[in-house]
């Protein structure tokens, strides 16, 4: 070990990006092959699922899916570059091998994603646009927020600034909601679920602080427990670090890549499902599973939740339009006595619509779209009971509500496997393109000194754990924010200091991302509404 250390100190390392070279013909061929295979699989699965549906606007559908997958592709080379920066700058892996490795684990992360983040993002959108997503207004919403997110991500990537794709998408959603509200009612505040936006915003705000502080504390703890000096030194040559350090850094890179896929990949999934529901509702509005037990479970839970709602109805309360009553409750996030009556009527109506059919795949196509909208409204209203506790019920009744809510979500909030694979391929391939700009910022410009092995390990460990926790709770967080802040935290803890100009530039990008994406998405939504 002493000889190795002496060798390491004898020569200065070159910049790992200078030696990255190009992927070569073999690498390009592999990339193209994976791209064509993924596109072929997605198109085959799409044609198979749509089946014999008449009058499908194929050009619009394929264009919309291309843009949605393009968002995930850009997300891959923008966000995931953070995951590979540490292993590249510590010479733990060659640059091109690192991005391929990261791409693979991004793919795997997407494939095991729960879907909670996907539908959490969708819930931020104005309920009236979700219910009419197959209209010109609904399509304008989807195109506006996707294009706004892509434009801002590409702009910050070109400048080499680690900006947040999550932050950008949330801002785009808020921009569409505000623009839609202004165009519909003349008021800017009623088109956004500000409660959910605040919840997501707090996650995006707190996660960088957590990343900075936790990474700094972990780094200090490592220095107290692990006394090997090599771990806290910058690379002194182009040789890889000792095996155990290399294994640690590769492990943390793998964790960040996997966690990034499981969280960020879901944002594209939710938007793709909106596109599919909007353009081909008869094929994708409901989870048309042939499993008869799903329908039986839905019938039983519907009858049970009706008994719970009836028990909590105030005598004498009547509603003229149950659907509008529930819609108002969802839009205003306020559960009233009238909501109880309206919700009970809607539950009864949906049960009547499906009780004659053996399974969801036998429900006639002409019923699917309206049935899906009603069930979506019911599901959003149920959140006010089982999440917000706006209706006081016993534990037993709450369990009944939760069981029915799960049946509704099973029917309306599903993600086909081919959608997951398409997003996973887009995110994974995006990881292999355009990564150098962001990697250079993270590896060279955040701190005043070269990144050490211990700093890289601490920052990535905290990032992986933070993202995994957010995924568990269905909250979108920024890989960029958490990891960049983690690197900054370790630099501060080590006494190396921060590069003020880079930190200011990154902070400015973070501050501008939300208002810029709000304005850009709002303008695009208005423009598309004028055109279409």
XYZ file of C-alpha atoms in Angstrom, residues 44-357:
314
model
C -45.432 -2.139 -31.155
C -46.929 -2.041 -27.666
C -48.869 1.126 -28.468
C -50.406 -0.390 -31.612
C -51.178 -3.572 -29.662
C -52.946 -1.692 -26.834
C -54.894 0.613 -29.135
C -55.994 -2.404 -31.143
C -59.109 -1.826 -33.193
C -59.934 1.651 -31.846
C -61.288 3.676 -34.734
C -60.180 7.179 -35.763
C -56.932 7.354 -33.784
C -55.005 10.598 -34.557
C -51.708 8.765 -34.929
C -49.642 11.794 -35.918
C -50.727 13.727 -32.820
C -50.291 10.704 -30.554
C -46.782 9.879 -31.751
C -45.726 13.560 -31.651
C -46.995 13.909 -28.068
C -45.220 10.729 -26.951
C -42.024 11.859 -28.708
C -42.069 15.160 -26.793
C -42.824 13.430 -23.467
C -39.993 10.943 -23.942
C -37.820 13.848 -25.095
C -38.375 15.471 -21.706
C -37.091 12.335 -19.986
C -34.157 12.134 -22.406
C -33.115 15.697 -21.547
C -33.726 14.919 -17.891
C -31.266 12.035 -18.219
C -28.309 13.985 -19.499
C -29.131 17.013 -17.346
C -29.772 15.442 -13.946
C -27.939 12.139 -14.047
C -24.633 13.811 -14.855
C -24.560 14.645 -11.155
C -24.466 10.951 -10.287
C -21.370 10.206 -12.375
C -19.357 13.332 -11.541
C -17.823 11.859 -8.390
C -16.672 8.549 -9.908
C -15.246 10.330 -12.957
C -13.351 12.981 -11.008
C -11.913 10.459 -8.582
C -10.823 8.181 -11.465
C -12.944 5.379 -10.028
C -14.470 4.653 -13.435
C -13.622 5.800 -16.970
C -16.052 8.486 -18.084
C -17.901 6.549 -20.803
C -18.134 3.406 -18.680
C -19.511 5.521 -15.825
C -22.324 7.040 -17.891
C -23.280 3.633 -19.320
C -23.276 2.170 -15.804
C -25.415 5.053 -14.536
C -27.783 4.690 -17.493
C -28.349 1.022 -16.722
C -29.266 1.716 -13.103
C -31.476 4.632 -14.088
C -33.308 2.123 -16.283
C -33.699 -0.330 -13.410
C -34.852 2.429 -11.055
C -37.638 3.420 -13.437
C -38.792 -0.184 -13.791
C -39.325 -0.655 -10.038
C -40.959 2.760 -9.502
C -44.203 2.695 -7.521
C -46.079 5.341 -9.531
C -46.869 7.472 -6.469
C -44.731 10.373 -7.700
C -46.256 10.123 -11.189
C -49.800 10.641 -9.965
C -48.669 13.177 -7.372
C -47.445 15.339 -10.254
C -50.726 14.855 -12.136
C -52.697 15.921 -9.048
C -51.053 19.352 -9.259
C -52.785 20.051 -12.569
C -56.123 21.915 -12.672
C -58.894 19.371 -12.170
C -61.020 20.862 -14.968
C -58.196 20.345 -17.474
C -57.576 16.788 -16.335
C -61.278 16.008 -16.779
C -61.198 17.408 -20.321
C -57.704 16.269 -21.242
C -59.077 14.942 -24.545
C -60.090 18.486 -25.546
C -57.951 21.139 -27.234
C -57.452 22.792 -23.820
C -56.203 19.533 -22.326
C -53.757 18.941 -25.167
C -52.573 22.562 -24.977
C -51.846 21.955 -21.283
C -49.740 18.863 -21.903
C -47.747 20.348 -24.793
C -47.178 23.671 -23.001
C -45.779 22.235 -19.792
C -43.597 19.657 -21.561
C -42.099 22.123 -24.046
C -41.516 24.740 -21.340
C -39.667 22.194 -19.201
C -37.547 21.004 -22.140
C -36.630 24.555 -23.233
C -35.502 25.617 -19.752
C -33.606 22.380 -19.131
C -31.748 22.715 -22.426
C -30.905 26.349 -21.683
C -29.433 25.659 -18.247
C -27.601 22.583 -19.587
C -26.001 24.661 -22.340
C -24.689 27.049 -19.686
C -23.441 24.103 -17.606
C -25.704 24.977 -14.663
C -27.046 22.085 -12.535
C -30.692 23.148 -12.584
C -33.567 20.974 -11.385
C -35.838 19.166 -13.853
C -38.322 18.624 -11.020
C -38.312 22.318 -10.206
C -38.832 23.126 -13.892
C -41.750 20.748 -14.322
C -43.502 21.976 -11.176
C -43.110 25.570 -12.364
C -44.524 24.635 -15.767
C -47.557 23.017 -14.147
C -48.184 26.092 -12.010
C -47.808 28.316 -15.088
C -50.417 26.334 -17.002
C -52.780 26.415 -14.013
C -52.466 30.187 -13.616
C -52.898 30.821 -17.353
C -55.947 28.569 -17.526
C -57.510 30.303 -14.521
C -56.858 33.768 -15.976
C -58.383 32.777 -19.302
C -61.409 31.125 -17.667
C -62.240 33.324 -14.675
C -59.897 36.303 -14.808
C -58.360 35.213 -11.490
C -54.827 33.888 -11.187
C -55.058 32.006 -7.894
C -57.899 29.536 -8.438
C -56.234 27.378 -11.096
C -53.589 25.738 -8.917
C -53.759 23.312 -6.023
C -51.694 25.581 -3.812
C -51.760 23.139 -0.914
C -50.152 20.402 -3.006
C -47.854 22.956 -4.663
C -46.708 24.075 -1.202
C -46.083 20.468 -0.171
C -44.004 19.809 -3.287
C -42.300 23.189 -3.037
C -41.263 22.509 0.542
C -39.755 19.182 -0.544
C -37.782 20.965 -3.275
C -36.724 23.726 -0.875
C -35.760 21.547 2.079
C -33.975 18.802 0.142
C -30.921 20.963 -0.789
C -30.619 22.083 2.839
C -30.829 18.459 3.936
C -28.254 17.537 1.292
C -25.810 20.237 2.412
C -26.092 19.602 6.155
C -26.339 15.808 6.039
C -23.404 15.445 3.642
C -21.282 17.765 5.783
C -22.136 15.805 8.940
C -21.539 12.452 7.252
C -18.177 13.643 5.963
C -17.142 14.782 9.462
C -18.344 11.476 10.922
C -16.324 9.566 8.320
C -13.210 11.532 9.268
C -13.771 10.676 12.922
C -14.357 6.964 12.336
C -12.358 6.063 9.204
C -8.784 7.196 9.797
C -7.274 6.274 6.434
C -5.760 9.490 5.036
C -6.109 8.400 1.413
C -9.904 8.706 1.631
C -9.652 12.437 2.267
C -7.106 13.248 -0.386
C -7.667 14.319 -3.968
C -6.424 11.944 -6.697
C -2.695 12.433 -7.319
C -2.511 10.595 -10.621
C -4.756 9.106 -13.261
C -4.662 5.724 -11.522
C -7.846 4.566 -9.787
C -8.011 4.782 -5.976
C -7.462 1.774 -3.708
C -10.017 -0.990 -4.318
C -12.172 -0.389 -1.237
C -12.494 3.327 -1.974
C -13.285 2.624 -5.610
C -15.956 0.094 -4.609
C -17.491 2.615 -2.180
C -17.685 5.352 -4.830
C -19.126 3.044 -7.475
C -21.701 1.826 -4.955
C -22.810 5.380 -4.102
C -22.954 6.333 -7.812
C -25.120 3.287 -8.406
C -27.436 4.251 -5.554
C -27.915 7.796 -6.849
C -28.572 6.566 -10.401
C -31.104 3.981 -9.221
C -32.869 6.454 -6.921
C -32.929 9.098 -9.662
C -34.614 6.665 -12.041
C -37.203 5.603 -9.486
C -38.153 9.233 -8.706
C -37.536 11.375 -11.790
C -38.676 8.721 -14.246
C -42.157 8.821 -12.776
C -42.746 12.421 -13.863
C -42.677 11.382 -17.490
C -44.886 8.381 -16.782
C -47.686 10.515 -15.355
C -47.593 12.918 -18.299
C -47.553 10.091 -20.840
C -50.633 8.600 -19.190
C -52.376 11.974 -19.505
C -51.478 11.987 -23.199
C -52.796 8.469 -23.715
C -55.999 9.174 -21.803
C -56.497 12.403 -23.724
C -55.890 11.079 -27.228
C -57.069 7.464 -26.946
C -59.432 7.424 -23.936
C -61.213 4.233 -24.958
C -57.959 2.289 -24.656
C -56.296 3.958 -21.660
C -58.891 5.784 -19.549
C -59.511 2.674 -17.438
C -57.288 -0.195 -16.414
C -59.190 -2.640 -18.574
C -57.939 -5.734 -16.836
C -59.741 -9.020 -17.518
C -59.303 -9.944 -13.832
C -62.874 -10.515 -12.588
C -61.764 -10.270 -8.951
C -60.934 -6.582 -9.462
C -64.523 -5.853 -10.476
C -65.870 -7.917 -7.595
C -63.653 -6.042 -5.155
C -64.811 -2.720 -6.615
C -68.485 -3.672 -6.175
C -67.991 -4.797 -2.587
C -65.975 -1.727 -1.559
C -68.472 0.587 -3.321
C -71.368 -0.824 -1.315
C -69.342 -0.592 1.909
C -68.288 3.048 1.403
C -71.880 4.019 0.571
C -72.887 2.800 4.021
C -70.132 4.923 5.595
C -71.142 8.058 3.666
C -74.834 7.541 4.363
C -74.050 7.334 8.081
C -72.380 10.767 7.930
C -74.990 12.535 5.798
C -76.809 15.421 7.494
C -80.631 15.052 7.223
C -82.232 17.551 4.876
C -79.091 18.254 2.836
C -79.694 17.897 -0.901
C -77.630 18.658 -3.996
C -78.840 19.402 -7.522
C -75.723 18.264 -9.354
C -73.616 15.690 -7.537
C -70.750 15.883 -10.026
C -70.398 19.662 -9.824
C -70.637 19.533 -6.028
C -67.783 17.039 -5.784
C -65.785 18.896 -8.434
C -66.051 22.126 -6.412
C -64.865 20.288 -3.300
C -61.846 18.930 -5.165
C -61.014 22.301 -6.725
C -61.365 24.207 -3.433
C -59.963 21.373 -1.279
C -62.904 21.739 1.090
C -65.160 18.845 2.152
C -68.663 19.971 3.209
C -71.969 18.346 4.159
C -73.053 18.786 0.541
C -69.898 16.965 -0.577
C -70.885 13.920 1.474
C -74.248 13.748 -0.293
C -72.786 14.392 -3.754
C -69.991 11.866 -3.252
C -72.451 9.225 -2.109
C -74.527 9.785 -5.246
C -71.466 9.545 -7.483
C -70.343 6.293 -5.828
C -73.818 4.871 -6.392
C -73.829 6.041 -10.013
C -70.473 4.475 -10.870
C -71.493 1.226 -9.216
C -74.683 1.173 -11.292
C -72.639 1.789 -14.454
C -70.355 -1.235 -13.972
C -72.268 -3.755 -11.863
C -73.628 -5.633 -14.892
C -70.145 -6.348 -16.267
